[in-house]
mmCIF file of C-alpha atoms and ligand atoms in Angstrom:
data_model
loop_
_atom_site.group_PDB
_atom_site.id
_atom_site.type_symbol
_atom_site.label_atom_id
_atom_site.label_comp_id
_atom_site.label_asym_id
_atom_site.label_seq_id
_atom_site.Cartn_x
_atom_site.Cartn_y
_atom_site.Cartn_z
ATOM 1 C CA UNK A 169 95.775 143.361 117.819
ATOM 2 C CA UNK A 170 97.366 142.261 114.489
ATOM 3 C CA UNK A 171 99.206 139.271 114.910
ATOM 4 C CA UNK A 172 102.400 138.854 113.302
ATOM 5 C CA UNK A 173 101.849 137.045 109.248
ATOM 6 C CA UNK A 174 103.610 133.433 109.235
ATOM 7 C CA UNK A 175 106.748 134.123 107.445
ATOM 8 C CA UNK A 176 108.091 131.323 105.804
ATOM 9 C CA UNK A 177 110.925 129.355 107.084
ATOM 10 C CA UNK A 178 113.002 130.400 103.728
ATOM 11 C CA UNK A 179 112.267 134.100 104.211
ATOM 12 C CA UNK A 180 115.847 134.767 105.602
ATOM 13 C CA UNK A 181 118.003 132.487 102.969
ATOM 14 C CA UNK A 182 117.457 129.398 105.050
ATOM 15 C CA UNK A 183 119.896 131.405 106.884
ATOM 16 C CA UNK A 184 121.043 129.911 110.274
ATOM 17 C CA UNK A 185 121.909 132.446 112.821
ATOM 18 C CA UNK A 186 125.835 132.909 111.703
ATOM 19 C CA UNK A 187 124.709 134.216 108.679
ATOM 20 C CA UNK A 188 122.589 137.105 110.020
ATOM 21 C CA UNK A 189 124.303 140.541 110.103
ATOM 22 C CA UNK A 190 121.186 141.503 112.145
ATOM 23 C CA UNK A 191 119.080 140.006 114.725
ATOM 24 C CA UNK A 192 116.638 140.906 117.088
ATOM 25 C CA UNK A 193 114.831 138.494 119.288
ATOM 26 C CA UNK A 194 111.349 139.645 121.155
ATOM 27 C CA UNK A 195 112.886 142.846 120.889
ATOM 28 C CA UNK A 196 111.026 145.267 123.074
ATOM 29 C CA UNK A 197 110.388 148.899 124.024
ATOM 30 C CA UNK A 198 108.524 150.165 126.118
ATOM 31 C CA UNK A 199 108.724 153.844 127.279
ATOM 32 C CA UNK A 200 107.903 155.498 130.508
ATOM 33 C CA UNK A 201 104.857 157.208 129.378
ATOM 34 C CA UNK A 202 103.474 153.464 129.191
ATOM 35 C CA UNK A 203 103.632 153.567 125.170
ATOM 36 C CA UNK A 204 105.111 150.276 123.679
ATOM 37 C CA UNK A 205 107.040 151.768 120.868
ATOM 38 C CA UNK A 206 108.395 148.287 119.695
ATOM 39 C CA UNK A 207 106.615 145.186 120.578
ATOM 40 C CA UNK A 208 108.253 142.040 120.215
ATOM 41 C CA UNK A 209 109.910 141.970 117.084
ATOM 42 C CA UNK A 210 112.395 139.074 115.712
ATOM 43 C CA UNK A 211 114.386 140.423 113.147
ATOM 44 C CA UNK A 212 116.118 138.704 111.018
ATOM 45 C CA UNK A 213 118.475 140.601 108.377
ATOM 46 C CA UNK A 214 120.812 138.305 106.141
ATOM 47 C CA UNK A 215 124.723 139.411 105.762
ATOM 48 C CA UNK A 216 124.405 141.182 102.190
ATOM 49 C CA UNK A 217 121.397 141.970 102.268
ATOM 50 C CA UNK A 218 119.229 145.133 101.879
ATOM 51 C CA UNK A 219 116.979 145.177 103.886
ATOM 52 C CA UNK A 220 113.688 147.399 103.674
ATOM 53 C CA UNK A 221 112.619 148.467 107.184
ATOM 54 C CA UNK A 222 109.303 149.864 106.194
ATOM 55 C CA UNK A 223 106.389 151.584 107.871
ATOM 56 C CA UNK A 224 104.561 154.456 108.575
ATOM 57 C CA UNK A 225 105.388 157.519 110.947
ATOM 58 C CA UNK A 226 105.324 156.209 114.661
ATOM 59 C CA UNK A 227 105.419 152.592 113.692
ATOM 60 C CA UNK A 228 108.725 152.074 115.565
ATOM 61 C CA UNK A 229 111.584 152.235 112.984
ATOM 62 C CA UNK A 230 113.775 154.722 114.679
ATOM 63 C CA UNK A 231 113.076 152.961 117.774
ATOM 64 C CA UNK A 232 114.103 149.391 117.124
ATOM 65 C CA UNK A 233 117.419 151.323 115.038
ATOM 66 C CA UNK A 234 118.335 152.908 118.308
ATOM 67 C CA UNK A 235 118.186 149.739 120.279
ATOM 68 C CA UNK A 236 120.147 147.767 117.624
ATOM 69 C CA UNK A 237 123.017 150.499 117.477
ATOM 70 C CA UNK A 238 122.577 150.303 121.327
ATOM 71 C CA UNK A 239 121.637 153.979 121.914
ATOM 72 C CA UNK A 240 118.737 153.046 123.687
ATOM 73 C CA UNK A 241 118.051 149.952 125.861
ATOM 74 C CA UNK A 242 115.396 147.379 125.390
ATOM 75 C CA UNK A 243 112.829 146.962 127.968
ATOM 76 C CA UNK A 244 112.937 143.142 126.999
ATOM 77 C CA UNK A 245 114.213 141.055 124.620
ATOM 78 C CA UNK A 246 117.643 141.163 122.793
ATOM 79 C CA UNK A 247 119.619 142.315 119.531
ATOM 80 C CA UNK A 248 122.806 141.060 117.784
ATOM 81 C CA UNK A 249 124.540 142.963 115.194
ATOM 82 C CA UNK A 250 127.522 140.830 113.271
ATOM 83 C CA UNK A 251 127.120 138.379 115.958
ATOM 84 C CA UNK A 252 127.580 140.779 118.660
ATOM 85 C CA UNK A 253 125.201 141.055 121.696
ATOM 86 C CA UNK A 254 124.375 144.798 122.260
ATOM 87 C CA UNK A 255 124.802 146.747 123.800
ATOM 88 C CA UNK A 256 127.684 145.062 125.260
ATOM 89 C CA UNK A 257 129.550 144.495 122.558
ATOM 90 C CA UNK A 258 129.782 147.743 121.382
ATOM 91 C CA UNK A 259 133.147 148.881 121.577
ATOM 92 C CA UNK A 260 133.938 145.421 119.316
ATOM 93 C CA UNK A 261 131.016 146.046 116.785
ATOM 94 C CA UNK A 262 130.332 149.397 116.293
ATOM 95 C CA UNK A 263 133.537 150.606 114.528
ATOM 96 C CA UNK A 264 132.156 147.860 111.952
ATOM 97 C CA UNK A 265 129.165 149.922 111.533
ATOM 98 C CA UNK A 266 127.956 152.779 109.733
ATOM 99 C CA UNK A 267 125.380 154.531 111.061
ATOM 100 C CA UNK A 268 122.423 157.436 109.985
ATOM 101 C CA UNK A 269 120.154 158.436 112.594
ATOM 102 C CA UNK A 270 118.131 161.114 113.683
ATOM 103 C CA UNK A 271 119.888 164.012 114.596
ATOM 104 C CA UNK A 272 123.805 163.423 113.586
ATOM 105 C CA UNK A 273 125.872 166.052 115.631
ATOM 106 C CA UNK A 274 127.273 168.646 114.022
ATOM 107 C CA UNK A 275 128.765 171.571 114.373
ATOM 108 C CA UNK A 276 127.019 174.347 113.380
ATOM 109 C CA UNK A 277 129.931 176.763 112.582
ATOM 110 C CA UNK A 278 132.248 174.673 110.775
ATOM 111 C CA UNK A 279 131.682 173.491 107.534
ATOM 112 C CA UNK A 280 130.554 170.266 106.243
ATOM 113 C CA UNK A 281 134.225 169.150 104.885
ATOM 114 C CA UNK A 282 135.612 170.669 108.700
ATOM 115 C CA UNK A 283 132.993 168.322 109.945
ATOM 116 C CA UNK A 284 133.545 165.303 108.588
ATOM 117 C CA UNK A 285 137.390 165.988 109.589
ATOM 118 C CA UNK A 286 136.576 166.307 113.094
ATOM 119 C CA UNK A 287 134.717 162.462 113.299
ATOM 120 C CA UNK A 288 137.349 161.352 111.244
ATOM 121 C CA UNK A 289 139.914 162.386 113.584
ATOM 122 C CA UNK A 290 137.683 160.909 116.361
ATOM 123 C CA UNK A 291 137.870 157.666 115.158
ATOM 124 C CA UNK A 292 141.170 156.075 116.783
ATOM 125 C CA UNK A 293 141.539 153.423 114.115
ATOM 126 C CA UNK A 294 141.896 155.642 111.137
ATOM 127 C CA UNK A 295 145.106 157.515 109.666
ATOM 128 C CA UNK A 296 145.503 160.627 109.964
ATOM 129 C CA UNK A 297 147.004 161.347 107.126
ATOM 130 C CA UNK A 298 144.391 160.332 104.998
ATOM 131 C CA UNK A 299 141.858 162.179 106.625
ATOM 132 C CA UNK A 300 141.180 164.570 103.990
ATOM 133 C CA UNK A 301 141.304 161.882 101.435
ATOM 134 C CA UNK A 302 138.463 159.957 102.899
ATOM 135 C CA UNK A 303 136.521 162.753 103.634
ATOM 136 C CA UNK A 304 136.620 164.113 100.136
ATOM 137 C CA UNK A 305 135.731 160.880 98.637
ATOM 138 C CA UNK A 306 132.772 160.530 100.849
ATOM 139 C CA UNK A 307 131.252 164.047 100.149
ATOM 140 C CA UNK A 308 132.097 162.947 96.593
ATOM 141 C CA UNK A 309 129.629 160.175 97.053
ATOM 142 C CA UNK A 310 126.825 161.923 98.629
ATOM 143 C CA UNK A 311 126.846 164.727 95.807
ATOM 144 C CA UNK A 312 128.105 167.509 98.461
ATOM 145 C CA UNK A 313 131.389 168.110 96.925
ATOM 146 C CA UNK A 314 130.489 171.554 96.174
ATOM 147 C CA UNK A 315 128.834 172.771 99.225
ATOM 148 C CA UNK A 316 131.752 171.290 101.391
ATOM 149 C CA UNK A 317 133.215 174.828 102.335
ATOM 150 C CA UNK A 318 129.608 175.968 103.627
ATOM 151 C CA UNK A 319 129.130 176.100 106.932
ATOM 152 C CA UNK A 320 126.834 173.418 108.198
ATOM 153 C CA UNK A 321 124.823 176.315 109.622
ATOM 154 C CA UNK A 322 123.847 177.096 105.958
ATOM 155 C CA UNK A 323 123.058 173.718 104.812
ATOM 156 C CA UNK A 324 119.301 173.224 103.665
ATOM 157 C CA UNK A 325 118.178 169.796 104.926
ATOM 158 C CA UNK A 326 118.472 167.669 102.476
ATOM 159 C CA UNK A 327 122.648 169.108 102.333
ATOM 160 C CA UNK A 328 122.101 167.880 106.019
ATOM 161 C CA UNK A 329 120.646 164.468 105.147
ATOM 162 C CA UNK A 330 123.645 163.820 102.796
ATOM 163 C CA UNK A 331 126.303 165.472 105.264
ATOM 164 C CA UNK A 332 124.966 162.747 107.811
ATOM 165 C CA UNK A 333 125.301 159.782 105.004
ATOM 166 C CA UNK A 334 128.824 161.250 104.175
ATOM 167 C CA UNK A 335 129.890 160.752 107.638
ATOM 168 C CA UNK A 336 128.538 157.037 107.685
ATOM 169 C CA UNK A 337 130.461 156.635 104.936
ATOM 170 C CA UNK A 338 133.626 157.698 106.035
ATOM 171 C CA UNK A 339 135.159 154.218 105.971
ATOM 172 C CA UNK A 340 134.279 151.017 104.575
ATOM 173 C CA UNK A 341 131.672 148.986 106.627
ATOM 174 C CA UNK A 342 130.560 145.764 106.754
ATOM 175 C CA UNK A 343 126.931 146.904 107.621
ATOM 176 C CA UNK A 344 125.401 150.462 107.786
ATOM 177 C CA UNK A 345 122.192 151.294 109.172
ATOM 178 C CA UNK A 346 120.376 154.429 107.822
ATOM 179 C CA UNK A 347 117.508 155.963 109.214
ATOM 180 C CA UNK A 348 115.551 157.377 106.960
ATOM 181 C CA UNK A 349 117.923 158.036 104.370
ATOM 182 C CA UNK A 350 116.080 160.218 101.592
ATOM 183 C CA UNK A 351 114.228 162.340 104.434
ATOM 184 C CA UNK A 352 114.836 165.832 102.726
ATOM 185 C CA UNK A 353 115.632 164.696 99.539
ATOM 186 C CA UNK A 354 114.642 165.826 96.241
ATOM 187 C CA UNK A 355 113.663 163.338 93.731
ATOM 188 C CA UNK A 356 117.196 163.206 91.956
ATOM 189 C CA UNK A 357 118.629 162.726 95.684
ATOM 190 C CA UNK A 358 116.733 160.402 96.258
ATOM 191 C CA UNK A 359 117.838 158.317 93.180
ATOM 192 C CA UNK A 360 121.246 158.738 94.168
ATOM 193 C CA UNK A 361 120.631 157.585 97.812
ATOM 194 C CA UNK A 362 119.186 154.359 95.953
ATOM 195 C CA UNK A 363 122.070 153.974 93.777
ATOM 196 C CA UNK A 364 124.933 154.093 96.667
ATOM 197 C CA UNK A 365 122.641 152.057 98.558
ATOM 198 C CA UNK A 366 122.672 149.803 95.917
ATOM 199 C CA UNK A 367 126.588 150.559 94.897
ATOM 200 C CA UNK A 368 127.405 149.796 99.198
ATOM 201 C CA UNK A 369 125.853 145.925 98.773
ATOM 202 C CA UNK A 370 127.749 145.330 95.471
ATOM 203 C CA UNK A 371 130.921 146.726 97.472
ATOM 204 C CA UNK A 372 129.575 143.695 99.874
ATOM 205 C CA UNK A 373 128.348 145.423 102.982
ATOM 206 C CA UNK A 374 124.858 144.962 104.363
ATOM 207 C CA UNK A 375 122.696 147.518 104.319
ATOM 208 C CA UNK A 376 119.503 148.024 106.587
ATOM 209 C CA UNK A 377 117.641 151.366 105.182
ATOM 210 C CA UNK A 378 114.424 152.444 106.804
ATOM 211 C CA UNK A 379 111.502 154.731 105.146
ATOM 212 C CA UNK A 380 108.291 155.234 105.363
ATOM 213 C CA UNK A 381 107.746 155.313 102.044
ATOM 214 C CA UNK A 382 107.298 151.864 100.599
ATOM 215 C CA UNK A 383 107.568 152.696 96.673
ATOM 216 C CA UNK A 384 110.794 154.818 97.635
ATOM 217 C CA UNK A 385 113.137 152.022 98.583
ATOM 218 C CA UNK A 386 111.400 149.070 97.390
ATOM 219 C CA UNK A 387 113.184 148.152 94.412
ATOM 220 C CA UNK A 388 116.398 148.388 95.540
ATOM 221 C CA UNK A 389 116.101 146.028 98.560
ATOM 222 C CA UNK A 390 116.504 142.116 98.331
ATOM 223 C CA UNK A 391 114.517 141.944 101.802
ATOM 224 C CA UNK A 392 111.563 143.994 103.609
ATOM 225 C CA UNK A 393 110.508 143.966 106.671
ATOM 226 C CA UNK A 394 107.158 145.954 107.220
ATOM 227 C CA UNK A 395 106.642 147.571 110.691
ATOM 228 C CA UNK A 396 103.096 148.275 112.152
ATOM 229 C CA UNK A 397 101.932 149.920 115.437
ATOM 230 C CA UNK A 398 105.402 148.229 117.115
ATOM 231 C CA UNK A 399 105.030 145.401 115.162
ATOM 232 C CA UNK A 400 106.908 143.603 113.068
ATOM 233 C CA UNK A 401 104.151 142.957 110.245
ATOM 234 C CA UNK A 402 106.273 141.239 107.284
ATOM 235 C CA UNK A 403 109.128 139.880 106.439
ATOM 236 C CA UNK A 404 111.334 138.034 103.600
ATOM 237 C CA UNK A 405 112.896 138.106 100.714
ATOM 238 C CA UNK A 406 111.369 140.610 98.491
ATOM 239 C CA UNK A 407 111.039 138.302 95.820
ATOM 240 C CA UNK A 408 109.179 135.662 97.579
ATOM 241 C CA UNK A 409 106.884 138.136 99.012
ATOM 242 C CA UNK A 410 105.683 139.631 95.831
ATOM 243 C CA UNK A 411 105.404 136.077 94.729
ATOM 244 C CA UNK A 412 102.416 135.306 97.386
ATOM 245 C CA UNK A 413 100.424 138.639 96.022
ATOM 246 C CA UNK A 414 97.642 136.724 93.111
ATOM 247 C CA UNK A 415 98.552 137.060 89.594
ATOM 248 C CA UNK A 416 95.926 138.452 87.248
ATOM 249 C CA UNK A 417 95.760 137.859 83.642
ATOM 250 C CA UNK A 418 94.552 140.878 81.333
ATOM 251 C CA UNK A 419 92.835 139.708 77.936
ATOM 252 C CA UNK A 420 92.540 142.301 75.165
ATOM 253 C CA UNK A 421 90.056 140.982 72.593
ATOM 254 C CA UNK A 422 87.569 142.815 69.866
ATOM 255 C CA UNK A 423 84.285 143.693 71.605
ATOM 256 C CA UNK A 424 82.089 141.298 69.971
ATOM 257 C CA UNK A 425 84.630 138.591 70.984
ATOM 258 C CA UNK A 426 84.678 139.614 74.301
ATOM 259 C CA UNK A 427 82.024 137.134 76.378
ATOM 260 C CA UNK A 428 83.452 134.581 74.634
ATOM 261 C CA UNK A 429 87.028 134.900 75.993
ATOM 262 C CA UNK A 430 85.365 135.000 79.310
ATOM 263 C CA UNK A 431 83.828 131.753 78.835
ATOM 264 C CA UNK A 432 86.987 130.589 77.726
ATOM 265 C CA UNK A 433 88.525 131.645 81.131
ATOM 266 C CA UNK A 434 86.013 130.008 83.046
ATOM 267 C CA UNK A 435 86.546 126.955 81.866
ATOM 268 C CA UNK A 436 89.920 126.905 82.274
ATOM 269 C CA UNK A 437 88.370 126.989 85.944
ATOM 270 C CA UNK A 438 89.705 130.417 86.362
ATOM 271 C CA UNK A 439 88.018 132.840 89.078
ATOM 272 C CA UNK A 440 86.921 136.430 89.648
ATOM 273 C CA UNK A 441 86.382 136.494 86.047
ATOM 274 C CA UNK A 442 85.640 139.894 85.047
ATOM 275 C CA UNK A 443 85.204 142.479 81.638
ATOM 276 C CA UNK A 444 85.763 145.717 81.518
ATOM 277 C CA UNK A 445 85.370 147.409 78.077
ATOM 278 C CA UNK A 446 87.661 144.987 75.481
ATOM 279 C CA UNK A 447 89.890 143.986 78.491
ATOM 280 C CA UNK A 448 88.710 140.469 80.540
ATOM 281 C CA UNK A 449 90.294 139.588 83.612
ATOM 282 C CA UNK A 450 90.853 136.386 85.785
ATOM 283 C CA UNK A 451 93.113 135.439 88.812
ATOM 284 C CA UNK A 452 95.435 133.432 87.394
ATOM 285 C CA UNK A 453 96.789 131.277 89.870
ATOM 286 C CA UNK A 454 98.653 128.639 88.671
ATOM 287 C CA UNK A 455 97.505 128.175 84.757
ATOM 288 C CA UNK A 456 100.562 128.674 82.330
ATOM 289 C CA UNK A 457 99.887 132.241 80.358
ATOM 290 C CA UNK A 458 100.512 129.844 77.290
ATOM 291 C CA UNK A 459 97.665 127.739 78.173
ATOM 292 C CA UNK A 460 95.477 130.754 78.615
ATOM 293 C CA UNK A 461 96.460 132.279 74.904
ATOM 294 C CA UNK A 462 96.198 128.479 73.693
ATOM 295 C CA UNK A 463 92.956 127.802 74.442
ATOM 296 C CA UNK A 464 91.360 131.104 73.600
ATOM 297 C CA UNK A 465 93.447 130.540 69.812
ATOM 298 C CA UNK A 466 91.810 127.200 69.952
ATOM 299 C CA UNK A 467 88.328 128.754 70.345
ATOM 300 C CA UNK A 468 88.703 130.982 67.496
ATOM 301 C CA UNK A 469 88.912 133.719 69.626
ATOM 302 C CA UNK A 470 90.624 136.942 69.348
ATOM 303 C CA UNK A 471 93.069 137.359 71.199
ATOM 304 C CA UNK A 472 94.762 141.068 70.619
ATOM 305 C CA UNK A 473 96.977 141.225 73.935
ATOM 306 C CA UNK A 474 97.535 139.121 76.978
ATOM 307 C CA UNK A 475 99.564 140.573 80.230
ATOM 308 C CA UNK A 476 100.266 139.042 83.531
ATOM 309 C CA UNK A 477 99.925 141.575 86.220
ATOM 310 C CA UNK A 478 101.364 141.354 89.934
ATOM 311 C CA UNK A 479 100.407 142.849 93.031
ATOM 312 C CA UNK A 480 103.275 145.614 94.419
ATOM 313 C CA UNK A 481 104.320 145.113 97.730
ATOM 314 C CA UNK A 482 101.884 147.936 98.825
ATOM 315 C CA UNK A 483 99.418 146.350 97.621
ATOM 316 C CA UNK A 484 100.128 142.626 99.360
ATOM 317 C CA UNK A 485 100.635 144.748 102.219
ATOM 318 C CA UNK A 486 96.969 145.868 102.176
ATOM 319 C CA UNK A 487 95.539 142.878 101.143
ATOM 320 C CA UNK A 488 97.213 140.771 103.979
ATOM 321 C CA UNK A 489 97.333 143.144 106.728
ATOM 322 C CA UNK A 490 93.861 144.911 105.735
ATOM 323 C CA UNK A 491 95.666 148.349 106.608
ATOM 324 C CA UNK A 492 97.051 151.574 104.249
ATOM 325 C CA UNK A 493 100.531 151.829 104.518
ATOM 326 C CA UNK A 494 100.005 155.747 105.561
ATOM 327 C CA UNK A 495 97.772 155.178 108.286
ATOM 328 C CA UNK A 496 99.523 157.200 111.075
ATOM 329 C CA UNK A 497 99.445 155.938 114.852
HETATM 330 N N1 LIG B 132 111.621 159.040 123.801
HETATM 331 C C1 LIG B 132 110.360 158.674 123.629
HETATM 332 N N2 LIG B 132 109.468 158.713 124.645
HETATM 333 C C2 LIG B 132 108.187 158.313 124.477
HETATM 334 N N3 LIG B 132 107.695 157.868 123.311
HETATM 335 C C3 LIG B 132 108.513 157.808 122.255
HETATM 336 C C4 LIG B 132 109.891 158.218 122.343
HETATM 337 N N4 LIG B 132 110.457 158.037 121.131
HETATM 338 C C5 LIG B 132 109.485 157.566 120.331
HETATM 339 N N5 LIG B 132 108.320 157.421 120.994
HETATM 340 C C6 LIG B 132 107.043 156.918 120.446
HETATM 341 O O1 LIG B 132 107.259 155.628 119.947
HETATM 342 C C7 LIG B 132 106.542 155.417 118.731
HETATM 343 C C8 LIG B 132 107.505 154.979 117.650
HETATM 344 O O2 LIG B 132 108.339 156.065 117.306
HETATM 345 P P1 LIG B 132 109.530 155.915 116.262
HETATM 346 O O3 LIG B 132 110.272 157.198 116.240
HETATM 347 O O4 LIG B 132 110.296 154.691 116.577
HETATM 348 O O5 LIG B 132 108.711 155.709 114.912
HETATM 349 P P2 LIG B 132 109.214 155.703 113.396
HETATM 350 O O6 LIG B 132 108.673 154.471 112.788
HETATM 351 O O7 LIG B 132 110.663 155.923 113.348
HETATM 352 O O8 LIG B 132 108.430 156.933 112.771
HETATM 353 P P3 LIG B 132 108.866 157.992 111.611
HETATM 354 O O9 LIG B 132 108.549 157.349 110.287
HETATM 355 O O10 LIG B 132 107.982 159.152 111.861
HETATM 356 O O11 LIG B 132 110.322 158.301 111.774
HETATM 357 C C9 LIG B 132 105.835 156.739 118.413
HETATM 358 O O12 LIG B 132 104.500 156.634 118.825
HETATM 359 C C10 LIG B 132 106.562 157.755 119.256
HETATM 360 O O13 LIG B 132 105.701 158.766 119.686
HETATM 361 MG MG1 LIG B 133 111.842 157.417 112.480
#
């Protein structure tokens, strides 16, 4: 069995626990059928953040979300959302919370504005009176302003999809948690879930968004955690993460100049030098990009382009885990 990557200690912010609008510890689930669906995982989710719960079909996302919103109990282990345990604290947290999962009930016969009116009104905190207010203003948001007199019944599923984000959006939060928020979506919906996702942290709420697409979400989350067959496989702050995937530098040169710049690489003690048409290659590890175009200038060399490339998380995913992101269970 895969075990978990060393994370580093930094991954979370240097965050102590106080700071954490999520946290799981050894969080477990087994189910009757013997399956572990969830195996163990810490997880650690900064206030502020967004966080990229990422993995493919069956790896245990909906799971662990279920146990954190305390809709399902752990077999062992624990979770704490804004400091709360749960499921216990509950009644205190969860009004704090805005939640997408699976299967939002609704009512098939009334329409999506009707709806949203009827959890409004079912939430004992908020004011009647401004009811339809907020509910207008949050199928504003999802882009459902103009199917909001359909009946639900009607909706096509990605109407659905943005009903159920409405609905989490009802009030302000200081975290939401959304299962698999572009499920349905068309491409332009799914820009616009990444924009409001975005748009909900700069309003200052933490935001945990699961997918199991990785190129979907990635670049609006400041964190990712990567989810494997229960596990937890990754996790950190995007940045750093990327960071640990080996640069490459790409050398364009004329083609009679072109075993030359490779010599020129090697001896800057770069490895996995390589040529491919006019183009040479190297990992470039930690030699300045200056130093690179420097000394090939210096050799009389030339040098016609010079580009840094990174790994994308999908692809340090693969390389440190030696497994597809798409692989189902
Ligand atoms: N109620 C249940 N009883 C038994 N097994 C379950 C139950 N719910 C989920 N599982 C199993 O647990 C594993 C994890 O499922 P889960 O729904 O958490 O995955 P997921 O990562 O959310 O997948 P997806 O991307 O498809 O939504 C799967 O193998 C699934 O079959
Ligand atoms: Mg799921």
């Amino acid at each position: 069995m895969t075990e978990p990557l060393p994370v580093p200690a930094s991954s979370t912010g240097g965050a102590g626990t106080g700071d954490l609008a999520i946290r799981t510890e050894r969080l477990t689930k087994q189910f009757r059928s013997g399956q572990v669906a969830v195996d163990g995982i810490d997880l650690h989710v900064p206030r502020g953040a967004v966080y990229g719960f990422l993995g493919p079909n069956g790896s245990g996302k909906t799971t662990t979300i279920r146990m954190l919103l305390g809709l399902v109990r752990p077999t062992s282990g624990h979770a704490e959302l804004l400091g709360g345990r749960m499921p216990e604290a509950g009644l205190d947290v969860l009004p704090r919370v805005g939640a997408l999962v699976e299967g939002p009930a609704f009512h098939p016969y009334l329409t999506g504005r009707a709806n949203l009116a009827r959890l409004d009104a079912s939430d004992a905190t908020a004011n009647p009176r401004t009811s339809r207010r907020r509910s207008d203003e949050a199928l504003e948001r999802v882009g459902l302003s103009a199917a909001a007199s359909k009946p639900y019944r009607q909706y096509s599923l990605g109407m659905k999809q943005r009903l159920g984000l409405a609905a989490a959006l009802l009030r302000p939060r200081e975290l939401l948690v959304l299962d698999e928020p572009t499920n349905g979506l068309d491409p332009q919906g799914t820009r616009e879930v990444r924009h409001l996702v975005r748009e909900l942290a700069d309003g200052g709420s933490t935001v945990l968004v699961s997918s199991h697409l990785l190129a979907e979400i990635e670049q609006v989350c400041s964190h990712i955690g990567i989810m494997g067959r229960g596990r937890l496989l990754l996790q950190g702050d995007r940045g750093e993460l990327t960071a640990r995937g080996a640069a490459r530098v790409l050398v364009q040169t004329s083609s009679d100049h072109v075993a030359a710049v490779a010599e020129v690489l090697a001896a800057l003690g770069m490895a996995e030098v390589s040529v491919e048409g006019t183009t040479v290659t190297a990992l470039l590890d930690d030699t300045p990009p200056e130093k690179v175009s420097a000394a090939i200038v210096h050799a009389g060399v030339d040098l016609l382009g010079l580009e840094v490339r990174r790994p994308n998380l999908e692809q340090i995913f693969v390389e440190l885990t030696g497994e597809g992101f798409d692989v189902a269970r």
